[in-house]
Amino acid sequence: MADNILYIKINDEDEIGSNEITQNLVFLGLTDSPSLINNYREDTMQDGHIWNYSRYGQTTITAKFLLTWSDRKDYKLAKHEVFRVFAQKGIFRLRTGAEPDVVRYCRAGSFNIDSAPEDPNYCTFEVPFDNPTGLRFSRVHTDKMTDKVFRGLNLNLLNSDVGYHFVGQSSFDVYNGGDIEVDPETQNHDLKITMKHNGGKFTLKNTTTNTSWTYNKNLGGNDTVILNGINTYKNNNLDSSSTDYGYLTLKPGFNKIEVDGASDLDITFSFPFMFLG
């Protein structure tokens, strides 16, 4: 996989490389930076402003390109081929050859490709993309990560022997390789926990974040319970009423998970790593 290629997937279409758009197009790089927004409130009796909250805001991702051509007809054709791909209304998934396992989900903005007849037979241009979440994500969720993908994320772990599927363990560690906390309640982050248990009431607790979830009913050996964000499903049917309406969050790094009441629990954690800039 070449570093100087931008890989583009629009909606559910097949992914293409920037070198497939036209042979005249060279990808120069992708730039993006996190946007941290601080909110303050004003007290009429106090000097200055009082901090209220902070959040990550929408960012703009800029893809830079070099376009070459042999003559004006070739220029017009190449320009059209570029617009045919990047001037689309859909959701773009972008990744680069330098970071093949990190993706951005965004929408393309307006851009120009300008060259006068007397100009040289090349020009550079930039395509801006709106990134509503302001974040980057691992290309695959944790339950689908191979060792190759995990190493490719360059997480600088001394020991990369981490897992997301556990059977019959009362205590284990779940690693969040992202830059921010996975929070399905206040931030609507993607976190899916799939469980099988033959027995009664049991509890999951993340002692690192002091969050927990309890299932209060009996389950059979063929039942599957999924905690999807803050909603619980039993055999694909909504079943949050059988719980204490709790949920789990995951801080960056290792999270200590404890299981109470289900020594046979088969559990899988599925979520993407989320990165800043």
Short mmCIF file of C-alpha atoms in Angstrom, two decimals:
data_model
loop_
_atom_site.label_atom_id
_atom_site.label_comp_id
_atom_site.label_asym_id
_atom_site.label_seq_id
_atom_site.Cartn_x
_atom_site.Cartn_y
_atom_site.Cartn_z
CA MET A 1 0.00 0.00 0.00
CA ALA A 2 1.64 3.23 -1.18
CA ASP A 3 1.86 6.10 1.30
CA ASN A 4 0.98 8.77 -1.29
CA ILE A 5 -2.51 7.46 -2.04
CA LEU A 6 -5.82 8.61 -0.57
CA TYR A 7 -8.36 5.79 -0.30
CA ILE A 8 -11.96 6.92 -0.75
CA LYS A 9 -15.18 5.07 0.01
CA ILE A 10 -18.45 6.93 -0.68
CA ASN A 11 -21.53 5.55 1.07
CA ASP A 12 -21.70 1.80 0.32
CA GLU A 13 -19.70 1.96 -2.90
CA ASP A 14 -16.42 0.13 -3.39
CA GLU A 15 -13.31 1.86 -2.10
CA ILE A 16 -11.06 3.44 -4.71
CA GLY A 17 -7.59 4.95 -4.59
CA SER A 18 -6.88 8.52 -5.66
CA ASN A 19 -4.55 7.10 -8.32
CA GLU A 20 -7.58 5.41 -9.92
CA ILE A 21 -9.47 8.67 -10.46
CA THR A 22 -7.13 9.81 -13.20
CA GLN A 23 -3.49 9.02 -13.95
CA ASN A 24 -2.84 12.77 -13.87
CA LEU A 25 -3.65 13.07 -10.14
CA VAL A 26 -1.05 12.92 -7.36
CA PHE A 27 -2.08 12.92 -3.70
CA LEU A 28 0.13 15.27 -1.65
CA GLY A 29 -1.26 14.79 1.84
CA LEU A 30 -4.11 15.11 4.30
CA THR A 31 -4.24 17.63 7.13
CA ASP A 32 -6.59 17.78 10.09
CA SER A 33 -6.41 19.08 13.65
CA PRO A 34 -8.71 18.60 16.66
CA SER A 35 -11.09 21.39 17.60
CA LEU A 36 -11.56 21.83 21.34
CA ILE A 37 -14.42 24.18 22.18
CA ASN A 38 -14.72 25.69 25.68
CA ASN A 39 -18.08 27.05 26.79
CA TYR A 40 -18.39 29.73 29.46
CA ARG A 41 -21.26 31.46 31.23
CA GLU A 42 -21.44 34.99 32.55
CA ASP A 43 -22.31 35.95 36.11
CA THR A 44 -23.38 39.59 36.37
CA MET A 45 -21.84 39.90 39.83
CA GLN A 46 -18.50 38.25 39.05
CA ASP A 47 -15.61 39.43 36.91
CA GLY A 48 -14.86 37.46 33.78
CA HIS A 49 -16.64 34.27 32.77
CA ILE A 50 -17.18 30.89 34.46
CA TRP A 51 -16.22 27.71 32.63
CA ASN A 52 -19.29 25.62 31.78
CA TYR A 53 -18.11 22.67 29.69
CA SER A 54 -15.68 21.62 26.96
CA ARG A 55 -16.41 19.55 23.88
CA TYR A 56 -14.81 18.50 20.61
CA GLY A 57 -16.21 20.39 17.64
CA GLN A 58 -16.50 19.81 13.92
CA THR A 59 -13.25 20.04 12.01
CA THR A 60 -12.20 20.54 8.41
CA ILE A 61 -10.00 17.91 6.76
CA THR A 62 -8.01 19.15 3.78
CA ALA A 63 -6.81 16.82 1.02
CA LYS A 64 -4.07 18.30 -1.16
CA PHE A 65 -3.43 17.23 -4.76
CA LEU A 66 -1.24 17.91 -7.77
CA LEU A 67 -2.93 17.70 -11.18
CA THR A 68 -0.91 17.48 -14.41
CA TRP A 69 -1.94 17.41 -18.08
CA SER A 70 -0.47 17.40 -21.58
CA ASP A 71 -2.83 19.88 -23.22
CA ARG A 72 -6.05 21.81 -22.52
CA LYS A 73 -8.26 18.95 -23.63
CA ASP A 74 -6.44 16.63 -21.26
CA TYR A 75 -6.81 19.24 -18.50
CA LYS A 76 -10.58 19.50 -18.99
CA LEU A 77 -10.97 15.71 -18.92
CA ALA A 78 -8.83 15.28 -15.79
CA LYS A 79 -10.68 18.11 -14.05
CA HIS A 80 -14.02 16.47 -14.82
CA GLU A 81 -12.83 13.12 -13.49
CA VAL A 82 -11.78 14.74 -10.21
CA PHE A 83 -15.14 16.53 -9.78
CA ARG A 84 -17.02 13.33 -10.61
CA VAL A 85 -15.55 11.71 -7.49
CA PHE A 86 -15.15 14.53 -4.98
CA ALA A 87 -18.24 16.64 -5.77
CA GLN A 88 -20.61 14.03 -4.35
CA LYS A 89 -23.22 14.53 -1.61
CA GLY A 90 -22.60 11.27 0.25
CA ILE A 91 -20.56 10.29 3.28
CA PHE A 92 -16.86 9.87 2.49
CA ARG A 93 -14.69 7.42 4.37
CA LEU A 94 -11.10 8.57 3.95
CA ARG A 95 -7.86 6.80 4.83
CA THR A 96 -4.30 7.16 3.62
CA GLY A 97 -1.58 4.71 2.71
CA ALA A 98 0.47 6.10 5.59
CA GLU A 99 -2.30 5.20 8.08
CA PRO A 100 -4.32 2.46 6.37
CA ASP A 101 -6.18 1.42 9.52
CA VAL A 102 -7.34 4.91 10.56
CA VAL A 103 -10.42 6.40 8.88
CA ARG A 104 -12.34 9.65 8.85
CA TYR A 105 -16.07 9.96 8.09
CA CYS A 106 -16.88 13.26 6.43
CA ARG A 107 -18.64 15.20 3.68
CA ALA A 108 -16.96 17.03 0.82
CA GLY A 109 -17.13 20.82 0.52
CA SER A 110 -16.81 23.14 -2.46
CA PHE A 111 -13.46 23.52 -4.21
CA ASN A 112 -11.95 24.90 -7.41
CA ILE A 113 -9.40 23.64 -9.90
CA ASP A 114 -8.11 26.70 -11.74
CA SER A 115 -5.60 27.06 -14.56
CA ALA A 116 -5.35 29.66 -17.32
CA PRO A 117 -4.19 28.61 -20.82
CA GLU A 118 -0.88 30.41 -20.35
CA ASP A 119 -0.13 28.59 -17.06
CA PRO A 120 2.21 25.56 -16.85
CA ASN A 121 0.70 22.14 -17.42
CA TYR A 122 0.15 21.49 -13.72
CA CYS A 123 -1.64 22.99 -10.73
CA THR A 124 -2.29 22.18 -7.10
CA PHE A 125 -5.68 22.27 -5.43
CA GLU A 126 -7.28 21.35 -2.12
CA VAL A 127 -10.52 19.53 -1.31
CA PRO A 128 -12.06 20.44 2.08
CA PHE A 129 -14.10 17.87 3.98
CA ASP A 130 -16.38 18.55 6.94
CA ASN A 131 -15.73 16.10 9.77
CA PRO A 132 -18.81 16.45 12.04
CA THR A 133 -17.42 14.38 14.93
CA GLY A 134 -14.00 16.01 14.83
CA LEU A 135 -12.50 12.54 15.39
CA ARG A 136 -10.65 9.79 13.55
CA PHE A 137 -11.55 6.13 14.05
CA SER A 138 -9.92 2.73 13.76
CA ARG A 139 -11.02 1.15 10.48
CA VAL A 140 -12.36 -1.94 12.22
CA HIS A 141 -13.96 -2.52 15.61
CA THR A 142 -12.04 -4.25 18.37
CA ASP A 143 -13.74 -7.63 17.91
CA LYS A 144 -12.54 -7.71 14.28
CA MET A 145 -8.98 -6.51 14.85
CA THR A 146 -6.22 -8.83 13.73
CA ASP A 147 -2.72 -8.65 15.17
CA LYS A 148 -1.62 -6.93 11.95
CA VAL A 149 -4.28 -4.23 12.26
CA PHE A 150 -3.55 -3.73 15.95
CA ARG A 151 0.18 -3.30 15.32
CA GLY A 152 -0.56 -0.98 12.39
CA LEU A 153 -2.30 1.48 14.71
CA ASN A 154 1.09 2.27 16.31
CA LEU A 155 -0.22 2.28 19.87
CA ASN A 156 3.28 1.85 21.36
CA LEU A 157 2.26 -0.97 23.67
CA LEU A 158 5.10 -2.86 25.32
CA ASN A 159 2.86 -5.92 25.28
CA SER A 160 0.24 -6.00 22.52
CA ASP A 161 -1.32 -9.22 23.86
CA VAL A 162 -4.75 -7.68 24.45
CA GLY A 163 -8.15 -9.27 23.87
CA TYR A 164 -11.81 -8.39 23.61
CA HIS A 165 -13.40 -11.84 23.98
CA PHE A 166 -13.44 -13.48 27.42
CA VAL A 167 -14.98 -16.72 28.67
CA GLY A 168 -15.52 -17.73 32.29
CA GLN A 169 -13.44 -14.93 33.80
CA SER A 170 -14.51 -12.95 36.86
CA SER A 171 -11.99 -10.18 36.17
CA PHE A 172 -10.22 -9.01 33.01
CA ASP A 173 -8.79 -5.94 31.29
CA VAL A 174 -10.30 -4.22 28.25
CA TYR A 175 -7.94 -1.93 26.39
CA ASN A 176 -9.16 1.34 24.85
CA GLY A 177 -6.43 2.35 22.40
CA GLY A 178 -8.10 5.65 21.53
CA ASP A 179 -7.39 9.16 22.79
CA ILE A 180 -10.73 9.78 24.51
CA GLU A 181 -13.16 7.96 26.78
CA VAL A 182 -15.78 5.76 25.15
CA ASP A 183 -19.03 7.15 26.56
CA PRO A 184 -22.25 5.75 25.08
CA GLU A 185 -24.49 7.75 27.40
CA THR A 186 -23.43 11.41 27.23
CA GLN A 187 -21.57 11.24 23.89
CA ASN A 188 -23.53 8.50 22.06
CA HIS A 189 -20.31 6.60 21.34
CA ASP A 190 -20.36 3.18 19.73
CA LEU A 191 -19.93 0.40 22.31
CA LYS A 192 -21.49 -3.04 21.85
CA ILE A 193 -21.09 -5.76 24.49
CA THR A 194 -22.37 -9.23 23.54
CA MET A 195 -22.95 -11.79 26.29
CA LYS A 196 -24.07 -15.39 26.82
CA HIS A 197 -24.86 -16.80 30.28
CA ASN A 198 -26.86 -19.73 31.58
CA GLY A 199 -28.26 -18.55 34.88
CA GLY A 200 -29.72 -15.62 36.77
CA LYS A 201 -28.88 -12.06 37.73
CA PHE A 202 -25.36 -10.82 37.05
CA THR A 203 -23.43 -7.54 37.02
CA LEU A 204 -20.64 -6.04 34.95
CA LYS A 205 -18.58 -3.29 36.57
CA ASN A 206 -15.74 -1.20 35.20
CA THR A 207 -13.84 -0.36 38.36
CA THR A 208 -11.64 2.05 36.38
CA THR A 209 -14.55 4.35 35.49
CA ASN A 210 -16.93 3.26 38.29
CA THR A 211 -19.71 2.41 35.83
CA SER A 212 -21.80 -0.75 35.89
CA TRP A 213 -24.70 -2.64 34.34
CA THR A 214 -26.88 -5.35 35.87
CA TYR A 215 -29.15 -7.89 34.18
CA ASN A 216 -31.89 -9.01 36.59
CA LYS A 217 -33.60 -11.91 34.78
CA ASN A 218 -32.72 -15.54 34.05
CA LEU A 219 -31.01 -16.53 30.81
CA GLY A 220 -30.80 -19.87 29.03
CA GLY A 221 -27.82 -21.35 27.28
CA ASN A 222 -29.20 -20.34 23.87
CA ASP A 223 -29.95 -16.73 24.84
CA THR A 224 -27.80 -13.80 23.76
CA VAL A 225 -27.86 -10.45 25.55
CA ILE A 226 -26.38 -7.36 23.93
CA LEU A 227 -25.70 -4.07 25.70
CA ASN A 228 -25.63 -1.75 22.71
CA GLY A 229 -24.70 1.67 24.03
CA ILE A 230 -27.26 2.25 26.78
CA ASN A 231 -29.91 -0.13 25.40
CA THR A 232 -30.14 -3.84 26.19
CA TYR A 233 -31.40 -6.48 23.76
CA LYS A 234 -32.21 -10.13 24.44
CA ASN A 235 -32.25 -12.27 21.29
CA ASN A 236 -32.51 -9.05 19.21
CA ASN A 237 -35.54 -7.78 21.16
CA LEU A 238 -35.34 -4.63 23.30
CA ASP A 239 -35.03 -5.73 26.93
CA SER A 240 -33.74 -2.73 28.89
CA SER A 241 -36.56 -3.21 31.44
CA SER A 242 -34.76 -6.36 32.63
CA THR A 243 -31.75 -4.26 33.68
CA ASP A 244 -30.92 -1.51 36.14
CA TYR A 245 -30.55 0.85 33.12
CA GLY A 246 -26.82 1.09 33.73
CA TYR A 247 -24.04 1.27 31.13
CA LEU A 248 -20.27 1.05 30.87
CA THR A 249 -17.69 3.62 29.80
CA LEU A 250 -14.07 2.93 28.85
CA LYS A 251 -11.22 5.29 29.63
CA PRO A 252 -8.13 5.42 27.38
CA GLY A 253 -5.78 2.63 28.33
CA PHE A 254 -6.63 -0.49 30.31
CA ASN A 255 -9.99 -0.82 32.06
CA LYS A 256 -10.53 -3.37 34.83
CA ILE A 257 -13.84 -5.19 34.29
CA GLU A 258 -15.34 -7.34 37.06
CA VAL A 259 -18.14 -9.90 36.66
CA ASP A 260 -20.40 -10.82 39.58
CA GLY A 261 -22.94 -13.64 39.38
CA ALA A 262 -21.96 -15.29 36.07
CA SER A 263 -18.89 -17.50 36.30
CA ASP A 264 -19.69 -18.93 32.85
CA LEU A 265 -20.02 -15.57 31.09
CA ASP A 266 -19.00 -15.46 27.43
CA ILE A 267 -18.50 -11.78 26.59
CA THR A 268 -17.21 -9.75 23.63
CA PHE A 269 -16.46 -6.01 23.52
CA SER A 270 -16.85 -4.27 20.16
CA PHE A 271 -16.00 -0.60 19.64
CA PRO A 272 -13.76 1.57 17.47
CA PHE A 273 -10.75 3.41 18.81
CA MET A 274 -11.26 7.18 18.55
CA PHE A 275 -8.31 9.47 17.85
CA LEU A 276 -7.68 13.22 17.98
CA GLY A 277 -5.92 14.86 15.06
#
